Tab-separated table of C-alpha atoms in Angstrom:
chain	number	residue	atom	x	y	z
C	1	MET	CA	24.699	38.960	-142.265
C	2	LYS	CA	23.589	39.245	-139.127
C	3	LYS	CA	25.930	36.891	-136.087
C	4	LYS	CA	23.009	35.752	-135.455
C	5	SER	CA	21.887	34.252	-138.692
C	6	LEU	CA	25.826	32.940	-139.442
C	7	ASP	CA	26.083	30.730	-137.072
C	8	GLN	CA	22.613	29.242	-137.331
C	9	LEU	CA	23.718	28.836	-141.633
C	10	ILE	CA	26.912	27.356	-139.545
C	11	ARG	CA	25.314	25.377	-138.274
C	12	LYS	CA	22.648	23.709	-140.639
C	13	ILE	CA	25.471	23.595	-143.393
C	14	LYS	CA	27.743	21.184	-141.243
C	15	SER	CA	25.106	18.718	-139.700
C	16	ASN	CA	23.707	18.915	-143.554
C	17	SER	CA	27.101	17.825	-145.199
C	18	VAL	CA	26.694	20.797	-147.173
C	19	PRO	CA	29.420	21.765	-150.405
C	20	PHE	CA	29.663	24.909	-148.952
C	21	SER	CA	32.479	26.952	-150.567
C	22	VAL	CA	33.996	24.731	-154.064
C	23	VAL	CA	36.968	25.371	-155.887
C	24	PHE	CA	36.872	24.495	-159.728
C	25	GLU	CA	39.553	24.480	-161.170
C	26	ILE	CA	38.722	25.555	-164.667
C	27	THR	CA	42.210	24.981	-165.940
C	28	ASN	CA	45.814	24.750	-165.384
C	29	ARG	CA	47.080	26.307	-168.655
C	30	CYS	CA	48.601	29.720	-166.979
C	31	ASN	CA	50.814	32.561	-169.109
C	32	LEU	CA	52.842	33.585	-166.263
C	33	ARG	CA	55.880	30.935	-164.779
C	34	CYS	CA	55.882	31.904	-160.824
C	35	LEU	CA	59.361	31.174	-159.224
C	36	HIS	CA	56.630	29.756	-156.351
C	37	CYS	CA	53.959	27.858	-158.242
C	38	TYR	CA	53.010	24.514	-156.653
C	39	GLN	CA	50.528	23.538	-159.513
C	40	GLU	CA	51.688	20.668	-161.868
C	41	MET	CA	50.121	22.266	-164.993
C	42	GLY	CA	49.318	18.913	-166.350
C	43	ARG	CA	47.555	18.099	-169.195
C	44	GLY	CA	43.636	17.782	-169.874
C	45	GLU	CA	40.881	19.662	-168.951
C	46	LEU	CA	36.848	19.491	-168.915
C	47	THR	CA	35.188	20.597	-171.801
C	48	GLU	CA	32.073	22.853	-171.274
C	49	LYS	CA	29.301	20.920	-171.030
C	50	GLU	CA	30.949	18.581	-168.395
C	51	ILE	CA	31.689	22.165	-166.829
C	52	LYS	CA	28.401	23.622	-166.385
C	53	SER	CA	27.381	19.449	-165.599
C	54	ILE	CA	28.910	19.829	-162.848
C	55	LEU	CA	27.693	23.379	-162.130
C	56	ASP	CA	24.546	21.378	-162.406
C	57	ASP	CA	25.264	18.409	-159.698
C	58	LEU	CA	26.587	21.701	-157.241
C	59	CYS	CA	23.818	23.986	-157.521
C	60	GLN	CA	21.524	20.334	-156.472
C	61	SER	CA	24.387	20.048	-153.658
C	62	GLY	CA	23.607	22.914	-152.170
C	63	THR	CA	27.424	24.880	-153.411
C	64	LEU	CA	26.820	28.096	-152.197
C	65	LYS	CA	30.478	30.057	-152.667
C	66	LEU	CA	32.091	29.422	-155.723
C	67	THR	CA	36.096	29.968	-156.517
C	68	LEU	CA	36.730	30.150	-160.319
C	69	THR	CA	40.270	29.735	-160.879
C	70	GLY	CA	43.047	27.207	-162.998
C	71	GLY	CA	46.032	28.406	-163.839
C	72	GLU	CA	44.947	31.731	-165.251
C	73	PRO	CA	40.967	31.465	-165.840
C	74	THR	CA	40.636	33.860	-168.638
C	75	LEU	CA	42.881	31.323	-170.360
C	76	ARG	CA	39.711	29.356	-172.098
C	77	GLU	CA	38.030	30.134	-174.741
C	78	ASP	CA	34.755	29.505	-173.405
C	79	PHE	CA	35.708	31.175	-170.135
C	80	LEU	CA	32.820	34.015	-170.301
C	81	LYS	CA	29.867	31.260	-170.822
C	82	ILE	CA	31.205	29.508	-168.005
C	83	PHE	CA	31.527	32.526	-166.369
C	84	SER	CA	27.614	33.345	-167.155
C	85	TYR	CA	26.736	30.487	-166.427
C	86	CYS	CA	27.592	30.384	-162.908
C	87	HIS	CA	25.816	33.669	-162.123
C	88	GLN	CA	23.043	31.986	-164.356
C	89	LYS	CA	23.184	28.802	-160.637
C	90	GLY	CA	23.224	31.552	-158.862
C	91	PHE	CA	27.038	31.031	-157.126
C	92	ALA	CA	29.190	34.160	-155.256
C	93	ILE	CA	31.651	33.805	-157.443
C	94	ILE	CA	34.986	34.904	-156.550
C	95	LEU	CA	37.223	34.665	-159.634
C	96	PHE	CA	40.743	34.116	-158.879
C	97	THR	CA	43.468	35.551	-161.917
C	98	ASN	CA	46.623	37.300	-162.418
C	99	ALA	CA	44.584	40.170	-164.107
C	100	THR	CA	46.680	39.910	-167.343
C	101	HIS	CA	44.596	39.006	-169.081
C	102	LEU	CA	41.282	40.930	-169.082
C	103	SER	CA	39.566	41.311	-172.128
C	104	PRO	CA	37.439	43.983	-173.335
C	105	GLN	CA	34.611	41.097	-173.442
C	106	VAL	CA	35.839	40.021	-169.893
C	107	LYS	CA	35.495	43.470	-169.065
C	108	LYS	CA	32.401	44.411	-170.175
C	109	SER	CA	31.066	40.880	-168.676
C	110	MET	CA	32.624	41.968	-164.775
C	111	ARG	CA	31.103	44.936	-165.425
C	112	LYS	CA	27.165	43.538	-166.451
C	113	ASN	CA	27.954	40.907	-163.788
C	114	PRO	CA	30.624	41.040	-161.445
C	115	PRO	CA	31.748	38.655	-158.829
C	116	PHE	CA	30.612	38.915	-155.066
C	117	VAL	CA	35.373	39.295	-155.330
C	118	VAL	CA	37.720	38.900	-157.234
C	119	GLU	CA	40.699	37.549	-155.851
C	120	THR	CA	44.224	38.744	-157.533
C	121	SER	CA	47.822	38.421	-157.174
C	122	LEU	CA	50.953	41.307	-155.993
C	123	TYR	CA	53.691	39.829	-155.461
C	124	GLY	CA	56.078	43.590	-154.572
C	125	ALA	CA	55.322	47.539	-154.707
C	126	SER	CA	57.372	48.070	-157.659
C	127	ALA	CA	57.582	46.292	-161.382
C	128	LYS	CA	60.813	45.027	-160.498
C	129	ILE	CA	60.645	42.857	-157.846
C	130	HIS	CA	56.386	41.450	-159.093
C	131	ASP	CA	58.654	40.121	-162.999
C	132	SER	CA	61.353	38.222	-161.327
C	133	ILE	CA	59.172	36.768	-159.447
C	134	THR	CA	55.720	34.923	-163.098
C	135	GLN	CA	59.181	35.802	-164.668
C	136	VAL	CA	57.081	38.148	-167.041
C	137	GLU	CA	58.516	41.351	-167.856
C	138	GLY	CA	54.899	43.665	-167.755
C	139	SER	CA	52.566	41.389	-166.396
C	140	PHE	CA	52.989	44.606	-162.960
C	141	ASP	CA	52.168	47.570	-165.306
C	142	LEU	CA	48.968	45.045	-166.812
C	143	SER	CA	47.715	43.734	-162.795
C	144	LEU	CA	48.015	46.766	-161.335
C	145	GLN	CA	46.391	48.052	-164.913
C	146	ASN	CA	43.065	46.006	-164.293
C	147	ILE	CA	43.310	46.511	-160.577
C	148	LYS	CA	42.948	50.269	-161.297
C	149	TRP	CA	40.460	49.579	-163.021
C	150	MET	CA	38.330	46.892	-161.443
C	151	ALA	CA	38.446	48.889	-158.241
C	152	GLN	CA	36.773	52.425	-160.653
C	153	LYS	CA	34.283	50.004	-161.029
C	154	GLY	CA	32.974	49.409	-157.405
C	155	ILE	CA	33.988	45.723	-157.961
C	156	ARG	CA	35.953	44.799	-154.218
C	157	VAL	CA	39.672	42.881	-155.288
C	158	ILE	CA	40.601	41.657	-152.808
C	159	VAL	CA	45.688	41.628	-153.589
C	160	LYS	CA	46.682	38.072	-152.170
C	161	SER	CA	50.602	37.712	-151.820
C	162	VAL	CA	52.959	35.062	-150.929
C	163	VAL	CA	56.151	36.270	-148.871
C	164	LEU	CA	59.706	35.204	-150.056
C	165	LEU	CA	62.733	35.695	-149.650
C	166	LEU	CA	62.460	37.839	-153.218
C	167	ASN	CA	59.825	40.539	-152.292
C	168	LEU	CA	60.234	40.324	-148.336
C	169	HIS	CA	61.715	44.121	-147.845
C	170	GLU	CA	58.665	45.372	-150.630
C	171	VAL	CA	55.559	43.931	-148.193
C	172	SER	CA	54.512	47.115	-146.023
C	173	SER	CA	55.278	48.985	-149.700
C	174	LEU	CA	52.028	46.470	-151.157
C	175	GLY	CA	50.147	46.501	-148.241
C	176	ASN	CA	50.548	50.508	-148.486
C	177	LEU	CA	49.728	50.473	-152.158
C	178	CYS	CA	46.409	48.305	-151.642
C	179	GLN	CA	45.586	50.946	-149.611
C	180	GLU	CA	46.046	53.662	-152.177
C	181	LEU	CA	43.977	52.101	-154.866
C	182	GLY	CA	41.359	51.062	-152.062
C	183	VAL	CA	41.631	46.997	-152.612
C	184	GLU	CA	42.105	44.803	-149.301
C	185	PHE	CA	45.351	42.729	-148.735
C	186	GLN	CA	45.934	39.366	-147.996
C	187	PRO	CA	49.796	38.759	-147.493
C	188	SER	CA	50.199	34.994	-146.841
C	189	PHE	CA	54.043	33.333	-145.485
C	190	ARG	CA	52.885	29.535	-146.941
C	191	VAL	CA	55.765	28.290	-149.441
C	192	PHE	CA	54.237	25.345	-150.801
C	193	PRO	CA	55.591	22.255	-152.075
C	194	SER	CA	55.548	21.796	-156.016
C	195	ARG	CA	53.693	18.779	-157.817
C	196	HIS	CA	55.753	19.563	-160.192
C	197	PRO	CA	58.831	17.704	-160.550
C	198	HIS	CA	61.069	20.699	-162.175
C	199	ARG	CA	60.499	22.831	-159.079
C	200	SER	CA	61.558	23.711	-156.067
C	201	PRO	CA	59.100	27.423	-153.836
C	202	GLU	CA	60.545	25.643	-150.975
C	203	GLN	CA	64.053	27.713	-151.280
C	204	PHE	CA	62.023	30.995	-151.639
C	205	ARG	CA	60.984	30.298	-148.212
C	206	LEU	CA	61.722	32.373	-144.796
C	207	ARG	CA	63.648	31.249	-142.874
C	208	THR	CA	63.075	32.474	-138.910
C	209	LYS	CA	65.609	34.783	-138.807
C	210	GLU	CA	63.814	36.404	-141.632
C	211	ILE	CA	60.166	36.135	-139.438
C	212	LYS	CA	62.116	37.712	-136.852
C	213	THR	CA	63.651	40.326	-138.445
C	214	PHE	CA	60.537	41.042	-139.975
C	215	LEU	CA	58.516	41.052	-137.194
C	216	ARG	CA	60.513	43.750	-134.848
C	217	ARG	CA	60.901	45.892	-137.830
C	218	GLU	CA	56.931	46.046	-138.760
C	219	ARG	CA	56.540	46.165	-135.384
C	220	ASP	CA	52.054	46.811	-135.961
C	221	PHE	CA	52.556	44.144	-139.273
C	222	SER	CA	49.707	41.780	-137.008
C	223	ASN	CA	46.964	45.465	-136.069
C	224	LYS	CA	46.837	46.161	-140.322
C	225	ASN	CA	44.045	44.244	-140.603
C	226	TRP	CA	46.043	41.696	-143.690
C	227	ILE	CA	44.054	38.533	-141.598
C	228	GLU	CA	42.080	36.995	-144.149
C	229	GLN	CA	38.442	35.936	-142.341
C	230	GLU	CA	37.703	32.332	-143.200
C	231	LEU	CA	33.725	31.339	-141.914
C	232	PHE	CA	35.315	28.814	-139.969
C	233	ALA	CA	38.613	30.498	-139.381
C	234	ASN	CA	37.686	30.258	-135.417
C	235	GLU	CA	38.366	25.880	-135.526
C	236	PHE	CA	40.964	24.223	-135.512
C	237	ILE	CA	40.039	21.037	-138.144
C	238	CYS	CA	39.451	23.618	-141.847
C	239	ASN	CA	36.593	23.104	-143.304
C	240	ALA	CA	38.890	20.698	-146.760
C	241	GLY	CA	36.476	18.083	-147.043
C	242	ARG	CA	33.989	18.678	-144.664
C	243	GLU	CA	32.377	22.412	-145.717
C	244	ALA	CA	34.471	22.826	-148.747
C	245	CYS	CA	36.204	20.886	-152.032
C	246	CYS	CA	38.547	21.221	-154.452
C	247	VAL	CA	37.671	20.298	-158.359
C	248	SER	CA	40.262	20.153	-160.708
C	249	ALA	CA	40.569	21.008	-164.287
C	250	ASN	CA	40.323	17.564	-165.297
C	251	GLY	CA	37.492	16.305	-162.443
C	252	ARG	CA	39.699	15.226	-159.829
C	253	VAL	CA	37.814	15.819	-156.703
C	254	TYR	CA	39.742	16.961	-153.729
C	255	PRO	CA	39.876	17.285	-150.399
C	256	CYS	CA	40.970	21.454	-151.275
C	257	VAL	CA	42.979	23.083	-153.661
C	258	ALA	CA	46.489	21.868	-151.239
C	259	LEU	CA	45.202	18.666	-149.825
C	260	ARG	CA	45.941	16.502	-153.134
C	261	TRP	CA	44.710	13.331	-151.922
C	262	GLU	CA	41.732	11.776	-154.511
C	263	CYS	CA	38.765	11.464	-153.628
C	264	GLY	CA	36.850	10.649	-157.157
C	265	ASP	CA	36.659	11.714	-160.265
C	266	LEU	CA	33.810	13.440	-162.544
C	267	LYS	CA	34.295	11.888	-165.484
C	268	LYS	CA	32.763	8.396	-163.772
C	269	ASN	CA	30.344	10.019	-160.959
C	270	SER	CA	29.147	12.793	-160.252
C	271	PHE	CA	30.076	14.715	-157.512
C	272	ALA	CA	26.502	14.461	-155.386
C	273	ASP	CA	27.676	10.648	-154.908
C	274	ILE	CA	31.564	11.678	-154.866
C	275	TRP	CA	30.460	14.041	-151.702
C	276	SER	CA	28.407	11.339	-150.087
C	277	TRP	CA	30.066	8.137	-150.808
C	278	SER	CA	33.745	8.845	-150.520
C	279	SER	CA	36.056	6.482	-149.002
C	280	THR	CA	38.522	9.190	-148.372
C	281	LEU	CA	36.056	11.894	-147.841
C	282	LYS	CA	34.521	10.240	-144.198
C	283	MET	CA	37.969	9.461	-143.281
C	284	ILE	CA	37.850	13.063	-143.397
C	285	ARG	CA	35.167	13.600	-141.665
C	286	SER	CA	35.533	11.126	-139.405
C	287	TYR	CA	38.075	12.511	-137.779
C	288	LYS	CA	38.731	14.806	-134.451
C	289	GLU	CA	40.252	17.105	-132.779
C	290	GLU	CA	42.140	14.497	-129.917
C	291	ASP	CA	43.469	11.936	-133.534
C	292	PHE	CA	46.230	14.995	-134.138
C	293	LYS	CA	48.088	13.796	-131.651
C	294	ILE	CA	51.648	16.265	-132.635
C	295	CYS	CA	48.899	19.538	-132.541
C	296	PHE	CA	46.198	18.206	-129.960
C	297	ASP	CA	48.345	19.487	-126.784
C	298	CYS	CA	50.611	21.473	-128.420
C	299	LYS	CA	51.127	25.133	-126.221
C	300	TRP	CA	51.233	26.726	-129.423
C	301	LYS	CA	47.979	25.080	-130.829
C	302	ALA	CA	45.404	28.257	-130.275
C	303	SER	CA	47.561	30.724	-131.567
C	304	CYS	CA	48.664	28.285	-135.192
C	305	ASN	CA	46.563	28.549	-138.591
C	306	PHE	CA	46.855	25.193	-139.547
C	307	CYS	CA	47.111	23.785	-142.537
C	308	PRO	CA	46.214	19.728	-143.323
C	309	GLY	CA	46.873	20.477	-146.812
C	310	MET	CA	50.847	21.038	-145.863
C	311	GLY	CA	51.508	18.827	-143.461
C	312	PHE	CA	49.847	16.364	-146.777
C	313	SER	CA	52.314	17.746	-148.806
C	314	GLU	CA	54.410	17.416	-146.550
C	315	CYS	CA	54.627	14.443	-144.965
C	316	GLY	CA	52.107	12.269	-147.311
C	317	ASN	CA	49.933	12.503	-144.389
C	318	MET	CA	47.408	15.148	-142.870
C	319	LEU	CA	47.420	14.709	-139.128
C	320	ILE	CA	50.532	15.699	-139.453
C	321	PRO	CA	51.986	19.821	-139.162
C	322	SER	CA	53.713	21.066	-141.566
C	323	LYS	CA	57.308	21.801	-139.495
C	324	GLU	CA	56.508	25.162	-142.367
C	325	ILE	CA	53.449	26.325	-140.018
C	326	CYS	CA	55.191	25.548	-137.105
C	327	LYS	CA	58.013	27.200	-138.033
C	328	PHE	CA	55.397	30.486	-138.167
C	329	THR	CA	52.631	30.153	-135.300
C	330	LYS	CA	56.026	30.041	-133.303
C	331	ALA	CA	57.813	32.976	-134.100
C	332	PHE	CA	54.548	34.689	-134.596
C	333	ALA	CA	53.418	33.767	-130.926
C	334	SER	CA	56.492	35.111	-129.097
């Protein structure tokens, strides 16, 4: 897309408060047990009929970019019906899967109607490290096999990885592996607090000394184009609740997957009503940069990859910056 056309699209989205991008968690079930997972794994899922009704509403509301995720979305018995319906509605589909459960039927459907992109996860360049993080033996080999298959079939793949104390030493090797496979690589240093009472992902976060050691060892890290590019990435205030939101497996609407500040329940109200009338969304949209008082005059602001969701999960207030984000910002900027 030409820059002029992209700028026009962004202005139109903003001026009309269009829910351009929606993440739909169609299930909480997962066949992996990742140490850093922050999902609740709660019970209760929307039915196929309910999901299709929501998809109709999203389409009418102007949603273009639709991420199907979970849990592991392909675990749903009706996944293929949902996936096909998304194509019928004309969404640009991002399928976020761990790539361990791609049945022959799913692969056939993906070849017939390729998603816009498949996002998947590898947590190491070796089975030993990856499987120790997913806690499922053989998960690395399954994911790698299916990533190779997708790349060979011309399906665009982005490999995401959360950088932890456990896999820091394999980040560069993993980047090189992705390059060999012909897929994109997007590592993230964000480890979110878990909403599950029996998990503590924070214990695997990098400390300042590990960050500095890593940056000294990998001096060209910032030049490897391993940074995720978002449509509104040049703005301090992110698009959560403004041009994007998340729908949970049980039908709750949130500003984003990380910012779990409930905006409404799709079992009680339509998406259009929630998007237009939610008091939570109205409050979020009213915030301006100067309302983020701690961040507004911060000297690191221009270098900050600010995340209100992480601030909310740490402090219960999206206006307060995450100490974890501050730590990384200062380390990378200096």
